[in-house]
CSV table of C-alpha atoms in Angstrom, one decimal:
chain,number,residue,atom,x,y,z
A,1,MET,CA,0.0,0.0,0.0
A,2,PHE,CA,1.0,3.6,-0.3
A,3,LEU,CA,2.0,4.2,3.3
A,4,PRO,CA,5.6,5.5,3.2
A,5,ALA,CA,6.4,4.2,6.7
A,6,GLY,CA,10.1,4.9,6.3
A,7,GLU,CA,9.7,8.5,5.0
A,8,LYS,CA,10.1,11.5,7.2
A,9,GLN,CA,6.8,13.0,6.0
A,10,PHE,CA,4.9,10.0,7.4
A,11,GLU,CA,6.9,10.2,10.7
A,12,PHE,CA,6.0,13.9,11.0
A,13,TRP,CA,2.4,13.0,10.4
A,14,VAL,CA,2.3,10.3,13.0
A,15,LEU,CA,4.0,12.6,15.5
A,16,ARG,CA,1.5,15.4,14.8
A,17,ARG,CA,-1.4,12.9,15.2
A,18,ASN,CA,0.1,12.0,18.6
A,19,GLY,CA,-0.2,15.7,19.6
A,20,LEU,CA,3.4,16.9,19.0
A,21,PRO,CA,3.5,20.5,17.8
A,22,ASN,CA,5.2,21.3,14.4
A,23,ILE,CA,7.9,23.3,16.1
A,24,ASN,CA,8.9,20.3,18.3
A,25,ILE,CA,8.8,18.0,15.3
A,26,ALA,CA,11.1,20.4,13.5
A,27,LYS,CA,13.5,20.5,16.4
A,28,HIS,CA,13.5,16.7,16.8
A,29,PHE,CA,14.5,16.3,13.1
A,30,GLY,CA,16.7,19.4,12.8
A,31,VAL,CA,14.6,21.0,10.1
A,32,SER,CA,12.6,24.2,9.8
A,33,ARG,CA,9.0,24.5,11.0
A,34,GLN,CA,8.1,25.5,7.5
A,35,ALA,CA,9.6,22.3,6.1
A,36,VAL,CA,7.5,20.3,8.6
A,37,SER,CA,4.3,22.3,7.6
A,38,ARG,CA,4.9,21.7,3.9
A,39,ALA,CA,5.5,18.0,4.5
A,40,LEU,CA,2.4,17.7,6.6
A,41,LEU,CA,0.2,19.4,4.0
A,42,SER,CA,1.6,17.0,1.4
A,43,MET,CA,1.1,14.0,3.7
A,44,ASP,CA,-2.5,15.1,4.6
A,45,LYS,CA,-3.3,15.2,0.8
A,46,ARG,CA,-1.8,11.7,0.2
A,47,ILE,CA,-3.7,10.3,3.2
A,48,GLU,CA,-7.0,11.8,2.1
A,49,GLU,CA,-6.5,10.6,-1.5
A,50,THR,CA,-5.7,7.1,-0.3
A,51,LEU,CA,-8.6,6.9,2.1
A,52,LEU,CA,-10.9,8.0,-0.7
A,53,GLU,CA,-9.4,5.5,-3.1
A,54,MET,CA,-9.9,2.7,-0.5
A,55,ALA,CA,-13.5,3.8,0.0
A,56,GLY,CA,-14.1,3.7,-3.7
A,57,ALA,CA,-12.4,0.3,-4.1
A,58,ASN,CA,-14.5,-1.1,-1.2
A,59,ARG,CA,-17.7,0.6,-2.3
A,60,ILE,CA,-18.0,2.6,0.9
A,61,GLU,CA,-20.0,5.8,0.8
A,62,VAL,CA,-18.1,8.5,2.7
A,63,GLU,CA,-19.8,10.1,5.7
A,64,LYS,CA,-16.8,11.8,7.4
A,65,LEU,CA,-13.1,12.0,6.6
A,66,ASP,CA,-10.3,13.4,8.8
A,67,SER,CA,-6.9,13.2,7.0
A,68,LYS,CA,-5.0,14.6,10.0
A,69,LYS,CA,-6.2,11.7,12.1
A,70,GLY,CA,-6.2,9.2,9.1
A,71,ILE,CA,-9.8,8.1,9.5
A,72,LEU,CA,-12.7,7.8,7.2
A,73,PHE,CA,-16.2,6.8,8.3
A,74,GLY,CA,-18.7,5.5,5.8
A,75,ARG,CA,-21.3,3.0,4.9
A,76,SER,CA,-20.6,-0.1,2.8
A,77,ILE,CA,-23.1,-0.3,-0.1
A,78,PRO,CA,-22.8,-4.1,-0.7
A,79,PHE,CA,-22.7,-5.1,3.0
A,80,LYS,CA,-25.2,-2.5,4.2
A,81,ALA,CA,-23.0,-1.9,7.2
A,82,ASN,CA,-21.1,1.0,8.8
A,83,ALA,CA,-17.4,0.9,7.9
A,84,ILE,CA,-14.2,2.7,8.9
A,85,ILE,CA,-11.0,3.0,7.0
A,86,PHE,CA,-8.0,4.1,9.1
A,87,VAL,CA,-4.3,4.5,9.0
A,88,SER,CA,-2.3,2.6,11.6
A,89,ALA,CA,1.4,3.3,11.8
A,90,LYS,CA,2.0,-0.3,12.8
A,91,HIS,CA,-0.6,-2.1,10.6
A,92,GLY,CA,-0.9,0.1,7.6
A,93,MET,CA,-4.2,1.0,5.9
A,94,GLN,CA,-7.1,-1.0,7.4
A,95,VAL,CA,-10.8,-1.4,6.6
A,96,TRP,CA,-13.2,-2.5,9.3
A,97,TYR,CA,-16.9,-3.3,8.9
A,98,GLU,CA,-19.4,-3.1,11.7
A,99,HIS,CA,-20.6,-6.6,12.3
A,100,GLU,CA,-21.5,-9.2,14.9
A,101,GLY,CA,-18.9,-11.9,14.6
A,102,GLU,CA,-18.3,-15.4,15.8
A,103,CYS,CA,-15.0,-14.1,17.2
A,104,GLY,CA,-14.3,-17.0,19.5
A,105,SER,CA,-14.2,-19.5,16.7
A,106,CYS,CA,-12.5,-17.2,14.1
A,107,GLU,CA,-8.9,-18.0,13.0
A,108,ARG,CA,-8.1,-14.3,13.0
A,109,TYR,CA,-9.3,-13.6,16.5
A,110,ARG,CA,-5.8,-12.7,17.8
A,111,GLU,CA,-5.0,-10.6,14.7
A,112,CYS,CA,-8.2,-8.5,15.3
A,113,ILE,CA,-7.5,-8.1,19.0
A,114,GLU,CA,-3.9,-7.0,18.3
A,115,LEU,CA,-5.0,-4.6,15.5
A,116,LEU,CA,-7.7,-2.9,17.7
A,117,TRP,CA,-5.6,-2.6,20.8
A,118,ASP,CA,-2.6,-1.3,18.8
A,119,PHE,CA,-4.7,1.3,17.1
A,120,ALA,CA,-6.3,2.4,20.3
A,121,GLU,CA,-2.8,2.9,21.7
A,122,GLU,CA,-1.7,4.8,18.6
A,123,MET,CA,-4.7,7.1,19.0
A,124,GLN,CA,-4.0,7.4,22.8
A,125,LEU,CA,-7.5,6.1,23.7
A,126,LYS,CA,-8.2,4.0,26.8
A,127,LEU,CA,-10.5,1.1,26.3
A,128,GLN,CA,-12.4,-1.3,28.6
A,129,SER,CA,-10.7,-4.6,28.9
A,130,THR,CA,-12.6,-7.3,26.9
A,131,GLU,CA,-11.9,-10.4,24.9
A,132,ASP,CA,-14.5,-9.7,22.3
A,133,PRO,CA,-13.1,-7.9,19.2
A,134,THR,CA,-16.6,-6.8,18.1
A,135,LYS,CA,-17.1,-5.0,21.5
A,136,ILE,CA,-13.6,-3.6,21.4
A,137,ALA,CA,-14.3,-2.3,17.9
A,138,ASP,CA,-17.6,-0.7,18.8
A,139,GLU,CA,-16.0,1.1,21.8
A,140,LEU,CA,-12.9,2.2,19.8
A,141,PHE,CA,-14.7,3.4,16.8
A,142,GLY,CA,-17.3,5.2,18.9
A,143,LYS,CA,-14.5,7.1,20.7
A,144,LEU,CA,-12.9,7.8,17.3
A,145,LYS,CA,-16.1,9.2,15.9
A,146,GLU,CA,-16.4,11.6,18.9
A,147,LEU,CA,-12.7,12.6,18.4
A,148,VAL,CA,-13.2,13.3,14.7
A,149,GLU,CA,-16.5,15.3,15.4
A,150,GLU,CA,-14.6,17.5,17.9
A,151,ALA,CA,-12.0,18.4,15.4
């Protein structure tokens, strides 16, 4: 996928998403604040374009998009379900559909748990402890929706 995990632009973007001001990012990397600002504008555009491309490829109608947080909320046309597309620094671009799963018997149970907890940590969100990925996702994405609406 497009995510330039090794590029400074992406590192700047992740640090800003974590709340670090541009001036601190500039100091950390030994570059000007203007260079950071230009890189972030470019990265925001790339993130937005990729989120929209993923939405189109997955036939998801866009309801809300926040390129600075790397989150798109929408509705899947074929599945008739709410969907979220998000950028995880650790797991890359991800698409999640709202669903009631048979998580206990699913072979991807651990992958889902890890993805959700990792993304909650990246977004600095505290979640209730649970073993059910569906419930974790509902809580996580509910908090993310509030976060995006506040912005």
